[in-house]
mmCIF file of C-alpha atoms and ligand atoms in Angstrom:
data_model
loop_
_atom_site.group_PDB
_atom_site.id
_atom_site.type_symbol
_atom_site.label_atom_id
_atom_site.label_comp_id
_atom_site.label_asym_id
_atom_site.label_seq_id
_atom_site.Cartn_x
_atom_site.Cartn_y
_atom_site.Cartn_z
ATOM 1 C CA MET J 1 24.222 -23.109 -42.331
ATOM 2 C CA SER J 2 22.332 -19.505 -42.317
ATOM 3 C CA THR J 3 18.720 -19.890 -40.965
ATOM 4 C CA THR J 4 18.316 -16.134 -41.848
ATOM 5 C CA PRO J 5 14.077 -16.135 -41.727
ATOM 6 C CA ALA J 6 12.519 -15.072 -44.820
ATOM 7 C CA PRO J 7 10.293 -11.914 -44.958
ATOM 8 C CA SER J 8 6.440 -12.744 -45.338
ATOM 9 C CA CYS J 9 7.032 -16.579 -44.867
ATOM 10 C CA PRO J 10 4.606 -18.212 -42.220
ATOM 11 C CA PHE J 11 6.869 -20.900 -41.750
ATOM 12 C CA CYS J 12 9.920 -18.542 -40.373
ATOM 13 C CA ALA J 13 7.491 -16.651 -38.691
ATOM 14 C CA ILE J 14 6.198 -19.301 -36.121
ATOM 15 C CA PRO J 15 7.840 -18.646 -32.812
ATOM 16 C CA GLU J 16 9.628 -20.691 -30.809
ATOM 17 C CA SER J 17 7.464 -21.208 -28.316
ATOM 18 C CA ALA J 18 4.607 -22.628 -30.529
ATOM 19 C CA TRP J 19 7.108 -25.600 -31.887
ATOM 20 C CA LEU J 20 5.891 -28.857 -30.367
ATOM 21 C CA GLY J 21 9.493 -30.457 -31.009
ATOM 22 C CA GLN J 22 12.846 -29.260 -32.298
ATOM 23 C CA ASN J 23 16.481 -30.413 -32.656
ATOM 24 C CA GLU J 24 19.541 -28.431 -33.846
ATOM 25 C CA LEU J 25 18.293 -28.440 -37.974
ATOM 26 C CA ALA J 26 14.580 -28.456 -37.801
ATOM 27 C CA PHE J 27 11.288 -28.446 -35.859
ATOM 28 C CA TRP J 28 7.448 -29.632 -36.090
ATOM 29 C CA VAL J 29 4.119 -27.933 -35.265
ATOM 30 C CA HIS J 30 0.514 -28.829 -35.452
ATOM 31 C CA ASP J 31 -1.050 -27.587 -38.900
ATOM 32 C CA ILE J 32 -3.257 -24.688 -38.612
ATOM 33 C CA ALA J 33 -5.841 -26.163 -40.594
ATOM 34 C CA PRO J 34 -5.562 -29.912 -39.909
ATOM 35 C CA SER J 35 -6.802 -32.246 -42.378
ATOM 36 C CA ALA J 36 -6.906 -34.709 -39.546
ATOM 37 C CA PRO J 37 -6.555 -34.290 -35.873
ATOM 38 C CA GLY J 38 -3.080 -33.899 -35.013
ATOM 39 C CA HIS J 39 -1.921 -33.251 -38.447
ATOM 40 C CA ALA J 40 1.522 -32.360 -37.981
ATOM 41 C CA LEU J 41 4.475 -30.512 -40.049
ATOM 42 C CA VAL J 42 8.123 -31.000 -39.966
ATOM 43 C CA ILE J 43 9.599 -28.227 -41.137
ATOM 44 C CA PRO J 44 13.750 -27.236 -41.496
ATOM 45 C CA ARG J 45 15.165 -24.454 -39.577
ATOM 46 C CA ARG J 46 16.687 -23.299 -42.965
ATOM 47 C CA HIS J 47 14.281 -21.304 -45.165
ATOM 48 C CA VAL J 48 14.410 -23.107 -48.098
ATOM 49 C CA ALA J 49 11.631 -24.143 -50.824
ATOM 50 C CA SER J 50 12.711 -27.565 -51.742
ATOM 51 C CA PHE J 51 13.676 -30.906 -50.264
ATOM 52 C CA PHE J 52 16.297 -31.455 -52.695
ATOM 53 C CA GLU J 53 18.114 -28.085 -51.545
ATOM 54 C CA LEU J 54 18.349 -29.549 -47.823
ATOM 55 C CA VAL J 55 21.525 -31.153 -46.645
ATOM 56 C CA PRO J 56 21.461 -34.952 -45.830
ATOM 57 C CA GLU J 57 22.197 -33.756 -42.273
ATOM 58 C CA GLU J 58 18.999 -31.613 -42.466
ATOM 59 C CA ARG J 59 16.574 -34.477 -43.658
ATOM 60 C CA SER J 60 18.031 -36.790 -41.054
ATOM 61 C CA GLY J 61 17.031 -34.219 -38.342
ATOM 62 C CA MET J 62 12.908 -33.817 -39.728
ATOM 63 C CA LEU J 63 13.343 -37.655 -39.958
ATOM 64 C CA ALA J 64 14.075 -37.667 -36.362
ATOM 65 C CA LEU J 65 11.046 -34.950 -35.556
ATOM 66 C CA LEU J 66 8.480 -37.049 -38.040
ATOM 67 C CA ASN J 67 8.714 -39.990 -35.763
ATOM 68 C CA GLU J 68 8.822 -38.168 -32.515
ATOM 69 C CA ALA J 69 5.322 -36.199 -33.829
ATOM 70 C CA LYS J 70 4.030 -40.054 -34.879
ATOM 71 C CA ILE J 71 5.005 -40.974 -31.525
ATOM 72 C CA VAL J 72 3.256 -37.729 -30.052
ATOM 73 C CA ALA J 73 -0.304 -38.421 -32.132
ATOM 74 C CA ASP J 74 -0.114 -42.327 -31.408
ATOM 75 C CA GLU J 75 -0.074 -40.935 -27.754
ATOM 76 C CA ARG J 76 -3.174 -38.223 -28.174
ATOM 77 C CA TYR J 77 -4.788 -39.439 -31.494
ATOM 78 C CA ARG J 78 -4.222 -43.068 -31.395
ATOM 79 C CA PRO J 79 -4.864 -43.146 -35.441
ATOM 80 C CA ASP J 80 -4.992 -46.754 -37.231
ATOM 81 C CA GLY J 81 -2.615 -45.251 -39.840
ATOM 82 C CA TYR J 82 -0.804 -42.477 -41.315
ATOM 83 C CA ASN J 83 -0.020 -40.383 -44.635
ATOM 84 C CA ILE J 84 3.162 -38.768 -44.864
ATOM 85 C CA GLY J 85 3.273 -36.485 -47.961
ATOM 86 C CA LEU J 86 5.510 -33.416 -49.200
ATOM 87 C CA ASN J 87 4.288 -31.076 -51.735
ATOM 88 C CA ASP J 88 7.748 -30.027 -53.952
ATOM 89 C CA GLY J 89 7.171 -27.231 -56.058
ATOM 90 C CA GLU J 90 3.751 -25.095 -57.243
ATOM 91 C CA VAL J 91 2.711 -27.280 -59.638
ATOM 92 C CA ALA J 92 2.927 -30.418 -57.058
ATOM 93 C CA GLY J 93 0.272 -28.324 -54.770
ATOM 94 C CA GLN J 94 2.993 -26.659 -52.523
ATOM 95 C CA THR J 95 1.498 -23.225 -50.964
ATOM 96 C CA VAL J 96 4.155 -22.417 -48.304
ATOM 97 C CA PRO J 97 7.480 -22.042 -50.433
ATOM 98 C CA HIS J 98 9.308 -23.406 -47.116
ATOM 99 C CA VAL J 99 9.816 -27.010 -46.956
ATOM 100 C CA HIS J 100 7.516 -29.019 -44.886
ATOM 101 C CA LEU J 101 6.900 -32.751 -44.687
ATOM 102 C CA HIS J 102 2.949 -33.478 -43.933
ATOM 103 C CA LEU J 103 2.178 -35.949 -41.084
ATOM 104 C CA ILE J 104 -1.424 -36.718 -41.522
ATOM 105 C CA PRO J 105 -3.347 -39.289 -39.044
ATOM 106 C CA ARG J 106 -6.077 -41.747 -40.912
ATOM 107 C CA ARG J 107 -8.607 -43.216 -38.997
ATOM 108 C CA ALA J 108 -10.412 -46.165 -40.211
ATOM 109 C CA GLY J 109 -13.353 -45.550 -42.007
ATOM 110 C CA ASP J 110 -12.919 -41.653 -42.492
ATOM 111 C CA VAL J 111 -13.194 -41.734 -46.497
ATOM 112 C CA PRO J 112 -15.000 -44.547 -48.121
ATOM 113 C CA ASP J 113 -11.938 -45.925 -49.921
ATOM 114 C CA PRO J 114 -9.113 -45.062 -49.010
ATOM 115 C CA ARG J 115 -6.919 -46.980 -51.256
ATOM 116 C CA GLY J 116 -4.472 -45.154 -53.300
ATOM 117 C CA GLY J 117 -3.853 -42.599 -50.350
ATOM 118 C CA VAL J 118 -1.157 -40.149 -52.012
ATOM 119 C CA ARG J 119 -2.061 -41.248 -55.407
ATOM 120 C CA TRP J 120 -5.038 -39.217 -55.174
ATOM 121 C CA VAL J 121 -3.061 -36.223 -55.705
ATOM 122 C CA LEU J 122 -3.673 -37.130 -59.144
ATOM 123 C CA PRO J 123 -7.284 -38.259 -59.075
ATOM 124 C CA GLU J 124 -7.565 -39.595 -63.085
ATOM 125 C CA THR J 125 -4.468 -42.510 -62.572
ATOM 126 C CA ALA J 126 -4.731 -43.085 -58.409
ATOM 127 C CA PRO J 127 -7.344 -46.251 -58.770
ATOM 128 C CA TYR J 128 -4.485 -48.437 -60.624
ATOM 129 C CA TRP J 129 -6.552 -51.258 -59.362
ATOM 130 C CA ASN J 130 -9.233 -50.495 -61.864
ATOM 131 C CA ARG J 131 -6.462 -50.783 -64.579
HETATM 132 P P1 AMP D 201 1.349 -26.847 -48.835
HETATM 133 O O1 AMP D 201 0.124 -26.228 -49.576
HETATM 134 O O2 AMP D 201 1.976 -28.222 -48.858
HETATM 135 O O3 AMP D 201 2.536 -25.961 -48.709
HETATM 136 O O4 AMP D 201 0.872 -26.852 -46.932
HETATM 137 C C1 AMP D 201 0.528 -25.607 -46.428
HETATM 138 C C2 AMP D 201 0.301 -26.144 -45.265
HETATM 139 O O5 AMP D 201 0.661 -25.034 -44.254
HETATM 140 C C3 AMP D 201 -1.248 -26.466 -44.940
HETATM 141 O O6 AMP D 201 -1.519 -27.307 -44.842
HETATM 142 C C4 AMP D 201 -1.444 -25.000 -44.444
HETATM 143 O O7 AMP D 201 -2.943 -25.216 -43.314
HETATM 144 C C5 AMP D 201 -0.529 -25.214 -43.504
HETATM 145 N N1 AMP D 201 0.027 -23.560 -42.826
HETATM 146 C C6 AMP D 201 -0.111 -22.380 -42.904
HETATM 147 N N2 AMP D 201 0.065 -21.503 -42.134
HETATM 148 C C7 AMP D 201 0.820 -22.144 -40.977
HETATM 149 C C8 AMP D 201 0.908 -21.805 -39.916
HETATM 150 N N3 AMP D 201 1.328 -20.397 -39.724
HETATM 151 N N4 AMP D 201 0.825 -22.463 -39.048
HETATM 152 C C9 AMP D 201 0.748 -24.176 -38.698
HETATM 153 N N5 AMP D 201 0.898 -24.608 -40.220
HETATM 154 C C10 AMP D 201 0.447 -23.725 -41.408
HETATM 155 ZN ZN1 ZN D 202 10.215 -19.677 -44.406
#
């Protein structure tokens, strides 16, 4: 599988020395502008934009590192929960066109009412319990 870096892709430009973990097909780093302490990104080595372009082995590699990043975050930050998210496509909020899975540690009380979590990407319909 070709892992030719894409010019001007910020994730292809992250040096291996900055990776916090890696396997044959993926790596993980901390987000440069974290939503919360320990916010991590799990990224396939291969530059592809969409999760749906990945082969199953790449997805498995990413999930193994998601688990690794979670264990590290548990130890370092002791959060109370996590959001796991992937923006696929510009209309879905993706700003870097190289697949990445967000792991966002959460703390009790970090927002007044956390119900709905990732449903808040579409705020109008997020609070389903009000319907
Ligand atoms: P998205 O909007 O899902 O495409 O998310 C892009 C994420 O990449 C944002 O959370 C950025 O803060 C993060 N980001 C951009 N450049 C870098 C970088 N060089 N290293 C780590 N995180 C980055
Ligand atoms: Zn890239």
